[in-house]
């Protein structure tokens, strides 16, 4: 892990989000999918890209909102929402 003391606020936020994504990644991978962090906006919205089986899955919106978004907000409460981009 990087030393959080020497990281900027934005880098710390990204590190915490990445750690949260790494906790849920195995669940997505068990269904043949994955997720990549694309961007953290200035208003604390996270943009992610769903990979593999998750991309285009009819349940991907439910997975994103009920699974991914809730897991990230639980770990990083300052995040407002998570949206998927292509």
PDB file of C-alpha atoms in Angstrom:
ATOM      1  CA  UNK A   1       0.000   0.000   0.000  1.00  0.00           C
ATOM      2  CA  UNK A   2       1.095   3.513  -0.697  1.00  0.00           C
ATOM      3  CA  UNK A   3       1.791   5.753   2.243  1.00  0.00           C
ATOM      4  CA  UNK A   4      -1.398   7.805   2.579  1.00  0.00           C
ATOM      5  CA  UNK A   5       0.528  10.589   4.316  1.00  0.00           C
ATOM      6  CA  UNK A   6       2.342  11.527   1.111  1.00  0.00           C
ATOM      7  CA  UNK A   7      -0.652  11.192  -1.207  1.00  0.00           C
ATOM      8  CA  UNK A   8      -2.874  14.044  -2.362  1.00  0.00           C
ATOM      9  CA  UNK A   9      -6.505  14.023  -1.300  1.00  0.00           C
ATOM     10  CA  UNK A  10      -7.550  12.857  -4.778  1.00  0.00           C
ATOM     11  CA  UNK A  11      -4.956  10.049  -4.729  1.00  0.00           C
ATOM     12  CA  UNK A  12      -6.156   8.954  -1.298  1.00  0.00           C
ATOM     13  CA  UNK A  13      -9.738   8.888  -2.533  1.00  0.00           C
ATOM     14  CA  UNK A  14      -8.747   6.829  -5.570  1.00  0.00           C
ATOM     15  CA  UNK A  15      -6.805   4.397  -3.363  1.00  0.00           C
ATOM     16  CA  UNK A  16      -9.804   3.916  -1.059  1.00  0.00           C
ATOM     17  CA  UNK A  17     -12.150   3.392  -4.028  1.00  0.00           C
ATOM     18  CA  UNK A  18      -9.742   0.905  -5.598  1.00  0.00           C
ATOM     19  CA  UNK A  19      -9.600  -1.018  -2.322  1.00  0.00           C
ATOM     20  CA  UNK A  20     -13.414  -1.107  -2.179  1.00  0.00           C
ATOM     21  CA  UNK A  21     -13.592  -2.325  -5.797  1.00  0.00           C
ATOM     22  CA  UNK A  22     -11.023  -5.017  -5.040  1.00  0.00           C
ATOM     23  CA  UNK A  23     -13.289  -6.344  -2.278  1.00  0.00           C
ATOM     24  CA  UNK A  24     -16.246  -6.813  -4.650  1.00  0.00           C
ATOM     25  CA  UNK A  25     -14.264  -7.792  -7.745  1.00  0.00           C
ATOM     26  CA  UNK A  26     -14.228 -11.548  -6.867  1.00  0.00           C
ATOM     27  CA  UNK A  27     -18.042 -11.600  -6.866  1.00  0.00           C
ATOM     28  CA  UNK A  28     -18.164 -10.046 -10.327  1.00  0.00           C
ATOM     29  CA  UNK A  29     -15.400 -12.331 -11.605  1.00  0.00           C
ATOM     30  CA  UNK A  30     -17.240 -15.409 -10.335  1.00  0.00           C
ATOM     31  CA  UNK A  31     -19.984 -14.526 -12.845  1.00  0.00           C
ATOM     32  CA  UNK A  32     -17.484 -13.904 -15.653  1.00  0.00           C
ATOM     33  CA  UNK A  33     -17.368 -10.134 -15.266  1.00  0.00           C
ATOM     34  CA  UNK A  34     -15.140  -7.429 -13.882  1.00  0.00           C
ATOM     35  CA  UNK A  35     -15.059  -3.692 -13.273  1.00  0.00           C
ATOM     36  CA  UNK A  36     -12.581  -0.882 -13.976  1.00  0.00           C
ATOM     37  CA  UNK A  37     -12.457   2.562 -12.413  1.00  0.00           C
ATOM     38  CA  UNK A  38     -12.604   5.144 -15.207  1.00  0.00           C
ATOM     39  CA  UNK A  39     -12.935   8.491 -13.442  1.00  0.00           C
ATOM     40  CA  UNK A  40     -13.708  10.241 -10.183  1.00  0.00           C
ATOM     41  CA  UNK A  41     -15.521  13.486 -10.962  1.00  0.00           C
ATOM     42  CA  UNK A  42     -15.210  16.700  -8.980  1.00  0.00           C
ATOM     43  CA  UNK A  43     -18.683  16.107  -7.504  1.00  0.00           C
ATOM     44  CA  UNK A  44     -17.588  12.659  -6.201  1.00  0.00           C
ATOM     45  CA  UNK A  45     -19.361  10.582  -8.802  1.00  0.00           C
ATOM     46  CA  UNK A  46     -17.482   7.469  -9.833  1.00  0.00           C
ATOM     47  CA  UNK A  47     -17.501   6.357 -13.449  1.00  0.00           C
ATOM     48  CA  UNK A  48     -16.801   2.667 -13.965  1.00  0.00           C
ATOM     49  CA  UNK A  49     -16.660   0.356 -16.942  1.00  0.00           C
ATOM     50  CA  UNK A  50     -18.224  -3.067 -16.612  1.00  0.00           C
ATOM     51  CA  UNK A  51     -16.202  -5.813 -18.293  1.00  0.00           C
ATOM     52  CA  UNK A  52     -16.844  -9.324 -19.571  1.00  0.00           C
ATOM     53  CA  UNK A  53     -20.205 -10.865 -18.750  1.00  0.00           C
ATOM     54  CA  UNK A  54     -21.217  -7.769 -16.767  1.00  0.00           C
ATOM     55  CA  UNK A  55     -21.038  -5.554 -19.866  1.00  0.00           C
ATOM     56  CA  UNK A  56     -24.473  -5.570 -21.458  1.00  0.00           C
ATOM     57  CA  UNK A  57     -25.977  -7.964 -18.909  1.00  0.00           C
ATOM     58  CA  UNK A  58     -29.677  -7.219 -18.263  1.00  0.00           C
ATOM     59  CA  UNK A  59     -28.952  -7.219 -14.528  1.00  0.00           C
ATOM     60  CA  UNK A  60     -25.911  -4.936 -14.732  1.00  0.00           C
ATOM     61  CA  UNK A  61     -27.813  -1.850 -13.552  1.00  0.00           C
ATOM     62  CA  UNK A  62     -29.074  -3.742 -10.492  1.00  0.00           C
ATOM     63  CA  UNK A  63     -25.571  -5.081  -9.839  1.00  0.00           C
ATOM     64  CA  UNK A  64     -24.153  -1.588 -10.192  1.00  0.00           C
ATOM     65  CA  UNK A  65     -26.664   0.134  -7.900  1.00  0.00           C
ATOM     66  CA  UNK A  66     -27.395  -2.551  -5.306  1.00  0.00           C
ATOM     67  CA  UNK A  67     -23.957  -4.128  -5.238  1.00  0.00           C
ATOM     68  CA  UNK A  68     -21.144  -1.943  -6.471  1.00  0.00           C
ATOM     69  CA  UNK A  69     -22.486   1.471  -5.480  1.00  0.00           C
ATOM     70  CA  UNK A  70     -23.524   0.370  -1.988  1.00  0.00           C
ATOM     71  CA  UNK A  71     -20.203  -1.382  -1.350  1.00  0.00           C
ATOM     72  CA  UNK A  72     -18.216   1.673  -2.423  1.00  0.00           C
ATOM     73  CA  UNK A  73     -20.340   4.148  -0.459  1.00  0.00           C
ATOM     74  CA  UNK A  74     -20.025   1.931   2.634  1.00  0.00           C
ATOM     75  CA  UNK A  75     -16.211   2.109   2.328  1.00  0.00           C
ATOM     76  CA  UNK A  76     -15.958   5.665   0.952  1.00  0.00           C
ATOM     77  CA  UNK A  77     -18.996   7.614   2.256  1.00  0.00           C
ATOM     78  CA  UNK A  78     -18.130  10.852   0.454  1.00  0.00           C
ATOM     79  CA  UNK A  79     -18.938   9.199  -2.890  1.00  0.00           C
ATOM     80  CA  UNK A  80     -22.345  10.338  -4.150  1.00  0.00           C
ATOM     81  CA  UNK A  81     -23.051   7.768  -6.871  1.00  0.00           C
ATOM     82  CA  UNK A  82     -21.578   5.245  -9.258  1.00  0.00           C
ATOM     83  CA  UNK A  83     -22.404   5.214 -12.962  1.00  0.00           C
ATOM     84  CA  UNK A  84     -21.365   2.899 -15.771  1.00  0.00           C
ATOM     85  CA  UNK A  85     -19.814   4.242 -18.960  1.00  0.00           C
ATOM     86  CA  UNK A  86     -18.899   2.504 -22.201  1.00  0.00           C
TER      87      UNK A  86
END
